[in-house]
PDB file of C-alpha atoms and ligand atoms in Angstrom:
ATOM      1  CA  MET P   1      -1.153  12.786  14.662  1.00 64.00           C
ATOM      2  CA  THR P   2       2.555  13.333  15.273  1.00 81.00           C
ATOM      3  CA  GLN P   3       4.607  11.396  12.768  1.00 89.00           C
ATOM      4  CA  PRO P   4       3.058   7.915  12.745  1.00 96.00           C
ATOM      5  CA  THR P   5       5.028   4.705  13.159  1.00 98.00           C
ATOM      6  CA  LEU P   6       4.550   2.221  10.363  1.00 98.00           C
ATOM      7  CA  ALA P   7       4.324  -1.570  10.116  1.00 98.00           C
ATOM      8  CA  VAL P   8       4.904  -3.018   6.655  1.00 99.00           C
ATOM      9  CA  ILE P   9       3.438  -6.518   6.586  1.00 98.00           C
ATOM     10  CA  GLY P  10       5.182  -8.500   3.875  1.00 98.00           C
ATOM     11  CA  ALA P  11       8.710  -7.892   2.681  1.00 98.00           C
ATOM     12  CA  GLY P  12       8.321  -8.653  -1.000  1.00 98.00           C
ATOM     13  CA  ILE P  13       9.091  -6.106  -3.675  1.00 98.00           C
ATOM     14  CA  ILE P  14       6.188  -3.810  -2.829  1.00 98.00           C
ATOM     15  CA  GLY P  15       6.756  -3.934   0.924  1.00 98.00           C
ATOM     16  CA  ARG P  16      10.468  -3.292   0.514  1.00 98.00           C
ATOM     17  CA  THR P  17       9.997  -0.453  -1.952  1.00 98.00           C
ATOM     18  CA  LEU P  18       7.473   1.400   0.213  1.00 98.00           C
ATOM     19  CA  ALA P  19       9.465   0.769   3.396  1.00 98.00           C
ATOM     20  CA  ARG P  20      12.491   2.330   1.710  1.00 98.00           C
ATOM     21  CA  ARG P  21      10.579   5.369   0.481  1.00 98.00           C
ATOM     22  CA  TRP P  22       9.141   5.887   3.958  1.00 98.00           C
ATOM     23  CA  THR P  23      12.418   5.506   5.873  1.00 98.00           C
ATOM     24  CA  GLU P  24      13.957   7.938   3.371  1.00 98.00           C
ATOM     25  CA  ALA P  25      11.135  10.350   4.263  1.00 98.00           C
ATOM     26  CA  GLY P  26      11.950   9.989   7.971  1.00 98.00           C
ATOM     27  CA  TYR P  27       9.241   7.573   9.114  1.00 98.00           C
ATOM     28  CA  ARG P  28       9.964   4.796  11.608  1.00 98.00           C
ATOM     29  CA  VAL P  29       9.194   1.569   9.765  1.00 98.00           C
ATOM     30  CA  THR P  30       9.175  -2.026  10.976  1.00 98.00           C
ATOM     31  CA  PHE P  31       8.698  -5.014   8.691  1.00 99.00           C
ATOM     32  CA  GLY P  32       6.226  -7.549  10.062  1.00 98.00           C
ATOM     33  CA  VAL P  33       7.014 -10.935   8.548  1.00 98.00           C
ATOM     34  CA  ARG P  34       6.859 -14.657   9.190  1.00 98.00           C
ATOM     35  CA  SER P  35      10.680 -14.929   9.289  1.00 98.00           C
ATOM     36  CA  PRO P  36      12.067 -11.712  10.792  1.00 98.00           C
ATOM     37  CA  ASP P  37      15.584 -13.167  11.053  1.00 98.00           C
ATOM     38  CA  ASP P  38      15.827 -13.980   7.350  1.00 98.00           C
ATOM     39  CA  ALA P  39      19.345 -12.970   6.313  1.00 98.00           C
ATOM     40  CA  ASP P  40      18.381 -11.176   3.117  1.00 98.00           C
ATOM     41  CA  LEU P  41      15.659  -9.188   4.869  1.00 98.00           C
ATOM     42  CA  THR P  42      18.008  -8.383   7.754  1.00 98.00           C
ATOM     43  CA  ALA P  43      20.572  -6.938   5.326  1.00 98.00           C
ATOM     44  CA  TYR P  44      17.902  -4.931   3.487  1.00 98.00           C
ATOM     45  CA  ALA P  45      16.255  -3.617   6.649  1.00 98.00           C
ATOM     46  CA  ASN P  46      19.618  -2.572   8.078  1.00 98.00           C
ATOM     47  CA  ARG P  47      20.489  -0.809   4.823  1.00 98.00           C
ATOM     48  CA  ILE P  48      17.319   1.295   4.783  1.00 98.00           C
ATOM     49  CA  GLY P  49      17.072   1.786   8.548  1.00 98.00           C
ATOM     50  CA  ALA P  50      13.932  -0.282   9.159  1.00 98.00           C
ATOM     51  CA  GLY P  51      13.194  -2.716  11.980  1.00 98.00           C
ATOM     52  CA  ARG P  52      12.061  -6.338  11.759  1.00 98.00           C
ATOM     53  CA  ASP P  53       9.579  -8.212  13.892  1.00 98.00           C
ATOM     54  CA  THR P  54       6.878 -10.828  13.795  1.00 98.00           C
ATOM     55  CA  ILE P  55       3.666  -9.723  12.095  1.00 98.00           C
ATOM     56  CA  ASN P  56       1.747  -9.057  15.301  1.00 98.00           C
ATOM     57  CA  GLY P  57       4.833  -7.586  16.990  1.00 98.00           C
ATOM     58  CA  ALA P  58       5.295  -5.017  14.229  1.00 98.00           C
ATOM     59  CA  ILE P  59       1.585  -4.169  14.226  1.00 98.00           C
ATOM     60  CA  ALA P  60       1.490  -3.719  18.003  1.00 98.00           C
ATOM     61  CA  ALA P  61       4.131  -0.976  17.818  1.00 97.00           C
ATOM     62  CA  ALA P  62       2.590   0.829  14.824  1.00 98.00           C
ATOM     63  CA  ASP P  63      -0.034   3.479  14.156  1.00 98.00           C
ATOM     64  CA  VAL P  64      -0.368   2.535  10.492  1.00 98.00           C
ATOM     65  CA  VAL P  65      -0.289  -0.966   9.009  1.00 98.00           C
ATOM     66  CA  LEU P  66       0.429  -1.587   5.327  1.00 99.00           C
ATOM     67  CA  LEU P  67      -0.739  -5.006   4.149  1.00 98.00           C
ATOM     68  CA  ALA P  68       1.594  -6.084   1.332  1.00 98.00           C
ATOM     69  CA  ILE P  69       1.322  -9.860   1.206  1.00 98.00           C
ATOM     70  CA  ASN P  70      -0.041 -12.156  -1.490  1.00 98.00           C
ATOM     71  CA  GLY P  71      -3.735 -11.490  -2.023  1.00 98.00           C
ATOM     72  CA  ALA P  72      -4.580 -15.185  -1.839  1.00 97.00           C
ATOM     73  CA  ALA P  73      -2.956 -15.371   1.621  1.00 98.00           C
ATOM     74  CA  MET P  74      -5.229 -12.717   3.131  1.00 98.00           C
ATOM     75  CA  ASP P  75      -7.939 -15.236   4.110  1.00 97.00           C
ATOM     76  CA  GLN P  76      -5.429 -16.949   6.354  1.00 98.00           C
ATOM     77  CA  ALA P  77      -3.375 -13.929   7.458  1.00 98.00           C
ATOM     78  CA  VAL P  78      -6.114 -11.435   8.414  1.00 98.00           C
ATOM     79  CA  PRO P  79      -7.826 -13.537  11.124  1.00 98.00           C
ATOM     80  CA  ALA P  80      -4.414 -14.107  12.719  1.00 98.00           C
ATOM     81  CA  MET P  81      -3.786 -10.349  12.999  1.00 98.00           C
ATOM     82  CA  SER P  82      -7.344  -9.241  13.755  1.00 98.00           C
ATOM     83  CA  ALA P  83      -6.852  -8.197  17.392  1.00 97.00           C
ATOM     84  CA  ALA P  84      -3.625  -6.383  16.570  1.00 98.00           C
ATOM     85  CA  ILE P  85      -5.035  -4.245  13.719  1.00 98.00           C
ATOM     86  CA  GLU P  86      -8.195  -3.234  15.586  1.00 97.00           C
ATOM     87  CA  ASN P  87      -8.237   0.587  15.987  1.00 95.00           C
ATOM     88  CA  LYS P  88      -5.260   1.083  13.629  1.00 98.00           C
ATOM     89  CA  ILE P  89      -5.082   2.738  10.244  1.00 98.00           C
ATOM     90  CA  VAL P  90      -4.850  -0.214   7.854  1.00 98.00           C
ATOM     91  CA  ILE P  91      -3.870   0.166   4.206  1.00 98.00           C
ATOM     92  CA  ASP P  92      -4.731  -2.752   1.936  1.00 98.00           C
ATOM     93  CA  ALA P  93      -2.240  -2.827  -0.944  1.00 98.00           C
ATOM     94  CA  THR P  94      -2.918  -6.459  -1.793  1.00 98.00           C
ATOM     95  CA  ASN P  95      -4.439  -7.663  -5.043  1.00 98.00           C
ATOM     96  CA  ASN P  96      -6.269 -10.972  -4.952  1.00 97.00           C
ATOM     97  CA  THR P  97      -6.249 -11.465  -8.695  1.00 94.00           C
ATOM     98  CA  GLY P  98      -8.053 -14.829  -8.481  1.00 93.00           C
ATOM     99  CA  GLY P  99     -10.582 -13.752  -5.859  1.00 94.00           C
ATOM    100  CA  ALA P 100     -14.117 -12.398  -6.077  1.00 94.00           C
ATOM    101  CA  THR P 101     -12.709  -8.915  -5.333  1.00 96.00           C
ATOM    102  CA  MET P 102      -9.159  -7.646  -5.784  1.00 97.00           C
ATOM    103  CA  ASN P 103      -9.240  -5.971  -2.376  1.00 98.00           C
ATOM    104  CA  SER P 104      -9.758  -7.510   1.056  1.00 98.00           C
ATOM    105  CA  ILE P 105     -11.592  -4.595   2.662  1.00 98.00           C
ATOM    106  CA  ALA P 106     -14.667  -6.676   3.612  1.00 98.00           C
ATOM    107  CA  LEU P 107     -12.505  -9.374   5.139  1.00 98.00           C
ATOM    108  CA  ILE P 108     -10.462  -6.855   7.146  1.00 98.00           C
ATOM    109  CA  SER P 109     -13.520  -4.987   8.401  1.00 98.00           C
ATOM    110  CA  GLU P 110     -15.231  -8.248   9.343  1.00 98.00           C
ATOM    111  CA  HIS P 111     -12.278  -9.194  11.557  1.00 98.00           C
ATOM    112  CA  ALA P 112     -11.346  -5.695  12.772  1.00 98.00           C
ATOM    113  CA  PRO P 113     -14.492  -3.534  12.633  1.00 98.00           C
ATOM    114  CA  ALA P 114     -12.844  -0.617  14.435  1.00 97.00           C
ATOM    115  CA  ALA P 115      -9.889  -0.377  12.031  1.00 98.00           C
ATOM    116  CA  ARG P 116      -9.797   2.586   9.632  1.00 98.00           C
ATOM    117  CA  ILE P 117      -9.299   0.806   6.340  1.00 98.00           C
ATOM    118  CA  TYR P 118      -7.901   2.351   3.157  1.00 98.00           C
ATOM    119  CA  ARG P 119      -7.383   0.982  -0.322  1.00 98.00           C
ATOM    120  CA  ALA P 120      -4.123   2.363  -1.727  1.00 98.00           C
ATOM    121  CA  PHE P 121      -0.725   1.439  -3.211  1.00 98.00           C
ATOM    122  CA  ASN P 122      -2.316  -1.374  -5.230  1.00 98.00           C
ATOM    123  CA  SER P 123      -3.066   0.196  -8.606  1.00 98.00           C
ATOM    124  CA  LEU P 124       0.497   0.713  -9.916  1.00 98.00           C
ATOM    125  CA  GLY P 125       3.530  -1.529 -10.195  1.00 98.00           C
ATOM    126  CA  TRP P 126       6.236  -1.053  -7.568  1.00 98.00           C
ATOM    127  CA  GLU P 127       8.510   0.820  -9.983  1.00 98.00           C
ATOM    128  CA  ASN P 128       6.062   3.714  -9.862  1.00 98.00           C
ATOM    129  CA  PHE P 129       6.478   3.987  -6.087  1.00 98.00           C
ATOM    130  CA  ALA P 130      10.260   3.826  -6.441  1.00 98.00           C
ATOM    131  CA  ASP P 131      10.139   6.735  -8.924  1.00 97.00           C
ATOM    132  CA  ALA P 132       6.959   8.774  -9.450  1.00 97.00           C
ATOM    133  CA  ASP P 133       8.405  11.123 -12.071  1.00 97.00           C
ATOM    134  CA  TYR P 134       6.894  10.704 -15.548  1.00 97.00           C
ATOM    135  CA  GLN P 135       9.086  12.855 -17.778  1.00 96.00           C
ATOM    136  CA  GLY P 136       8.764  15.852 -15.472  1.00 97.00           C
ATOM    137  CA  VAL P 137       5.196  15.202 -14.294  1.00 96.00           C
ATOM    138  CA  ASN P 138       4.435  13.600 -10.944  1.00 96.00           C
ATOM    139  CA  GLY P 139       1.944  10.750 -11.149  1.00 98.00           C
ATOM    140  CA  ASP P 140      -1.271  10.358  -9.166  1.00 98.00           C
ATOM    141  CA  MET P 141      -2.411   7.574  -6.893  1.00 98.00           C
ATOM    142  CA  LEU P 142      -6.100   6.904  -6.554  1.00 98.00           C
ATOM    143  CA  TYR P 143      -7.152   5.715  -3.143  1.00 98.00           C
ATOM    144  CA  ALA P 144     -10.346   5.040  -1.203  1.00 98.00           C
ATOM    145  CA  GLY P 145     -11.120   5.137   2.493  1.00 98.00           C
ATOM    146  CA  PRO P 146     -12.802   7.144   5.205  1.00 98.00           C
ATOM    147  CA  ALA P 147     -12.514  10.926   5.436  1.00 97.00           C
ATOM    148  CA  GLY P 148     -11.328  12.366   8.726  1.00 92.00           C
ATOM    149  CA  PRO P 149      -8.786  10.760  11.064  1.00 89.00           C
ATOM    150  CA  GLY P 150      -6.445   8.639   8.983  1.00 95.00           C
ATOM    151  CA  GLN P 151      -6.991  10.429   5.708  1.00 98.00           C
ATOM    152  CA  GLU P 152      -4.236  13.001   6.184  1.00 97.00           C
ATOM    153  CA  THR P 153      -1.797  10.289   7.256  1.00 98.00           C
ATOM    154  CA  VAL P 154      -2.568   8.125   4.229  1.00 98.00           C
ATOM    155  CA  GLU P 155      -2.200  11.138   1.934  1.00 98.00           C
ATOM    156  CA  GLU P 156       1.175  11.978   3.503  1.00 98.00           C
ATOM    157  CA  LEU P 157       2.361   8.410   2.981  1.00 98.00           C
ATOM    158  CA  ILE P 158       1.302   8.523  -0.666  1.00 98.00           C
ATOM    159  CA  GLY P 159       2.990  11.906  -1.018  1.00 98.00           C
ATOM    160  CA  ALA P 160       6.210  10.486   0.430  1.00 98.00           C
ATOM    161  CA  THR P 161       6.539   8.340  -2.701  1.00 98.00           C
ATOM    162  CA  GLY P 162       6.261  11.420  -4.920  1.00 98.00           C
ATOM    163  CA  LEU P 163       2.752  10.542  -6.076  1.00 98.00           C
ATOM    164  CA  ARG P 164      -0.219  12.881  -5.597  1.00 98.00           C
ATOM    165  CA  PRO P 165      -3.082  11.324  -3.626  1.00 98.00           C
ATOM    166  CA  VAL P 166      -6.498  11.497  -5.300  1.00 98.00           C
ATOM    167  CA  ARG P 167      -9.350  10.290  -3.072  1.00 98.00           C
ATOM    168  CA  VAL P 168     -12.099   8.442  -4.950  1.00 98.00           C
ATOM    169  CA  GLY P 169     -14.379   8.236  -1.903  1.00 98.00           C
ATOM    170  CA  ASP P 170     -14.952   6.062   1.130  1.00 98.00           C
ATOM    171  CA  ALA P 171     -14.160   2.354   1.263  1.00 96.00           C
ATOM    172  CA  THR P 172     -17.280   1.543  -0.792  1.00 97.00           C
ATOM    173  CA  LYS P 173     -15.354   3.050  -3.748  1.00 98.00           C
ATOM    174  CA  ALA P 174     -12.468   0.582  -3.427  1.00 98.00           C
ATOM    175  CA  GLY P 175     -13.776  -1.265  -6.482  1.00 98.00           C
ATOM    176  CA  ILE P 176     -13.211   1.849  -8.584  1.00 98.00           C
ATOM    177  CA  VAL P 177      -9.603   1.976  -7.405  1.00 98.00           C
ATOM    178  CA  ASP P 178      -9.379  -1.696  -8.351  1.00 98.00           C
ATOM    179  CA  ASP P 179     -10.638  -0.921 -11.842  1.00 98.00           C
ATOM    180  CA  PHE P 180      -7.441   1.091 -12.229  1.00 98.00           C
ATOM    181  CA  VAL P 181      -5.383  -1.994 -11.338  1.00 97.00           C
ATOM    182  CA  LYS P 182      -7.072  -3.799 -14.197  1.00 97.00           C
ATOM    183  CA  LEU P 183      -6.454  -0.824 -16.477  1.00 98.00           C
ATOM    184  CA  TRP P 184      -2.808  -0.702 -15.352  1.00 98.00           C
ATOM    185  CA  PHE P 185      -2.274  -4.405 -16.150  1.00 98.00           C
ATOM    186  CA  THR P 186      -4.017  -4.054 -19.499  1.00 98.00           C
ATOM    187  CA  LEU P 187      -1.988  -1.023 -20.557  1.00 98.00           C
ATOM    188  CA  ALA P 188       1.300  -2.315 -19.165  1.00 98.00           C
ATOM    189  CA  PHE P 189       1.166  -5.825 -20.575  1.00 98.00           C
ATOM    190  CA  GLU P 190      -1.523  -6.169 -23.252  1.00 98.00           C
ATOM    191  CA  GLN P 191      -0.946  -2.780 -24.857  1.00 98.00           C
ATOM    192  CA  GLY P 192       2.816  -2.810 -24.347  1.00 98.00           C
ATOM    193  CA  LEU P 193       3.150   0.458 -22.421  1.00 98.00           C
ATOM    194  CA  GLY P 194       5.294  -1.357 -19.869  1.00 98.00           C
ATOM    195  CA  ARG P 195       5.532  -1.279 -16.077  1.00 98.00           C
ATOM    196  CA  GLY P 196       6.368   2.421 -15.992  1.00 97.00           C
ATOM    197  CA  VAL P 197       2.849   3.392 -17.009  1.00 98.00           C
ATOM    198  CA  GLY P 198       1.065   5.665 -14.518  1.00 98.00           C
ATOM    199  CA  PHE P 199      -2.052   7.787 -14.131  1.00 98.00           C
ATOM    200  CA  LYS P 200      -2.743  11.513 -13.962  1.00 98.00           C
ATOM    201  CA  ILE P 201      -6.145  13.029 -13.169  1.00 97.00           C
ATOM    202  CA  LEU P 202      -6.485  16.442 -14.814  1.00 97.00           C
ATOM    203  CA  THR P 203      -8.737  19.219 -13.512  1.00 95.00           C
ATOM    204  CA  ARG P 204      -9.582  22.777 -14.598  1.00 97.00           C
ATOM    205  CA  ASP P 205     -12.054  25.523 -13.764  1.00 98.00           C
ATOM    206  CA  ILE P 206     -15.060  25.677 -16.084  1.00 93.00           C
TER     207      ILE P 206
HETATM  208  N1  NAP H 301       4.639  -6.128  -7.197  1.00 84.54           N
HETATM  209  C1  NAP H 301       3.950  -5.001  -7.444  1.00 84.54           C
HETATM  210  O1  NAP H 301       4.353  -4.167  -8.282  1.00 84.54           O
HETATM  211  C2  NAP H 301       2.661  -4.731  -6.696  1.00 84.54           C
HETATM  212  C3  NAP H 301       2.057  -3.480  -6.825  1.00 84.54           C
HETATM  213  C4  NAP H 301       0.898  -3.197  -6.101  1.00 84.54           C
HETATM  214  C5  NAP H 301       0.351  -4.182  -5.275  1.00 84.54           C
HETATM  215  N2  NAP H 301       0.945  -5.397  -5.191  1.00 84.54           N
HETATM  216  C6  NAP H 301       0.344  -6.410  -4.300  1.00 84.54           C
HETATM  217  O2  NAP H 301       1.111  -6.433  -3.103  1.00 84.54           O
HETATM  218  C7  NAP H 301       1.170  -7.772  -2.586  1.00 84.54           C
HETATM  219  C8  NAP H 301       2.614  -8.208  -2.483  1.00 84.54           C
HETATM  220  O3  NAP H 301       3.173  -8.202  -3.787  1.00 84.54           O
HETATM  221  P1  NAP H 301       4.726  -8.441  -4.021  1.00 84.54           P
HETATM  222  O4  NAP H 301       4.954  -8.284  -5.469  1.00 84.54           O
HETATM  223  O5  NAP H 301       5.533  -7.642  -3.066  1.00 84.54           O
HETATM  224  O6  NAP H 301       4.818 -10.001  -3.654  1.00 84.54           O
HETATM  225  P2  NAP H 301       6.056 -10.853  -3.243  1.00 84.54           P
HETATM  226  O7  NAP H 301       7.318 -10.185  -3.670  1.00 84.54           O
HETATM  227  O8  NAP H 301       5.763 -12.231  -3.730  1.00 84.54           O
HETATM  228  O9  NAP H 301       5.995 -10.848  -1.634  1.00 84.54           O
HETATM  229  C9  NAP H 301       4.940 -11.409  -0.971  1.00 84.54           C
HETATM  230  C10 NAP H 301       5.146 -11.310   0.537  1.00 84.54           C
HETATM  231  O10 NAP H 301       3.981 -11.845   1.170  1.00 84.54           O
HETATM  232  C11 NAP H 301       4.383 -12.671   2.239  1.00 84.54           C
HETATM  233  N3  NAP H 301       3.387 -13.691   2.510  1.00 84.54           N
HETATM  234  C12 NAP H 301       2.872 -14.593   1.654  1.00 84.54           C
HETATM  235  N4  NAP H 301       1.951 -15.354   2.283  1.00 84.54           N
HETATM  236  C13 NAP H 301       1.879 -14.899   3.558  1.00 84.54           C
HETATM  237  C14 NAP H 301       1.112 -15.264   4.694  1.00 84.54           C
HETATM  238  N5  NAP H 301       0.210 -16.254   4.644  1.00 84.54           N
HETATM  239  N6  NAP H 301       1.313 -14.592   5.854  1.00 84.54           N
HETATM  240  C15 NAP H 301       2.201 -13.603   5.917  1.00 84.54           C
HETATM  241  N7  NAP H 301       2.959 -13.188   4.867  1.00 84.54           N
HETATM  242  C16 NAP H 301       2.799 -13.857   3.707  1.00 84.54           C
HETATM  243  C17 NAP H 301       5.693 -13.271   1.783  1.00 84.54           C
HETATM  244  O11 NAP H 301       6.381 -13.642   2.938  1.00 84.54           O
HETATM  245  P3  NAP H 301       7.291 -14.968   3.043  1.00 84.54           P
HETATM  246  O12 NAP H 301       8.641 -14.510   2.602  1.00 84.54           O
HETATM  247  O13 NAP H 301       7.197 -15.312   4.496  1.00 84.54           O
HETATM  248  O14 NAP H 301       6.686 -16.005   2.135  1.00 84.54           O
HETATM  249  C18 NAP H 301       6.341 -12.083   1.060  1.00 84.54           C
HETATM  250  O15 NAP H 301       7.028 -11.256   1.976  1.00 84.54           O
HETATM  251  C19 NAP H 301       0.335  -8.631  -3.542  1.00 84.54           C
HETATM  252  O16 NAP H 301      -0.962  -8.761  -3.043  1.00 84.54           O
HETATM  253  C20 NAP H 301       0.347  -7.829  -4.839  1.00 84.54           C
HETATM  254  O17 NAP H 301      -0.799  -8.078  -5.628  1.00 84.54           O
HETATM  255  C21 NAP H 301       2.089  -5.697  -5.865  1.00 84.54           C
END
């Protein structure tokens, strides 16, 4: 794929941080939100060189769709965007902390069976996407989703944040990625390591 165009659905802290990293890396990014004329969002989007549109308007113009809204809102939001995300690369970064599963992969694939769905950008706090340097070591991001078309794009988008993509497997492995969210919360807040905690997968020849 030539450089993909991106729709960032949700302009909270995670959507804004990733949109900024991606415009800095040269991607064309459009926020898809319920209030595209919001003054604060307008100022932010202008500052980072991103566009603004309705949710389905942003999706229609994009190759890749990042879902970065509240996890509990996915039940309502996904059916409303189902036709628009069909056949797109869709990245679920949402965490439904009160739901049966953290991710919404089953919901998305039920409503858009032809979408290529990835689980990524959910297992670390936003600060780790803003700055992926851990005292001289670049952090890793675990992700899950189909091999083949879409994979390279998702890996490039992870790489644009400075993190190294580590594929756990296809979408059936999304729960393993979600286990890292739970680990991240536990280490950051219960064990006091703070929001700058990240992950590194080590390998060697044996
Ligand atoms: N914060 C992090 O460090 C982090 C890291 C990884 C993953 N995540 C996940 O990413 C998601 C967003 O987190 P956040 O911290 O960026 O949240 P946030 O700052 O509260 O922003 C949430 C965004 O979701 C939008 N939204 C809420 N309900 C919606 C609906 N029904 N339809 C369309 N848009 C809706 C809000 O839009 P309005 O302005 O229109 O209400 C807002 O732009 C969550 O699922 C979170 O678990 C967060």
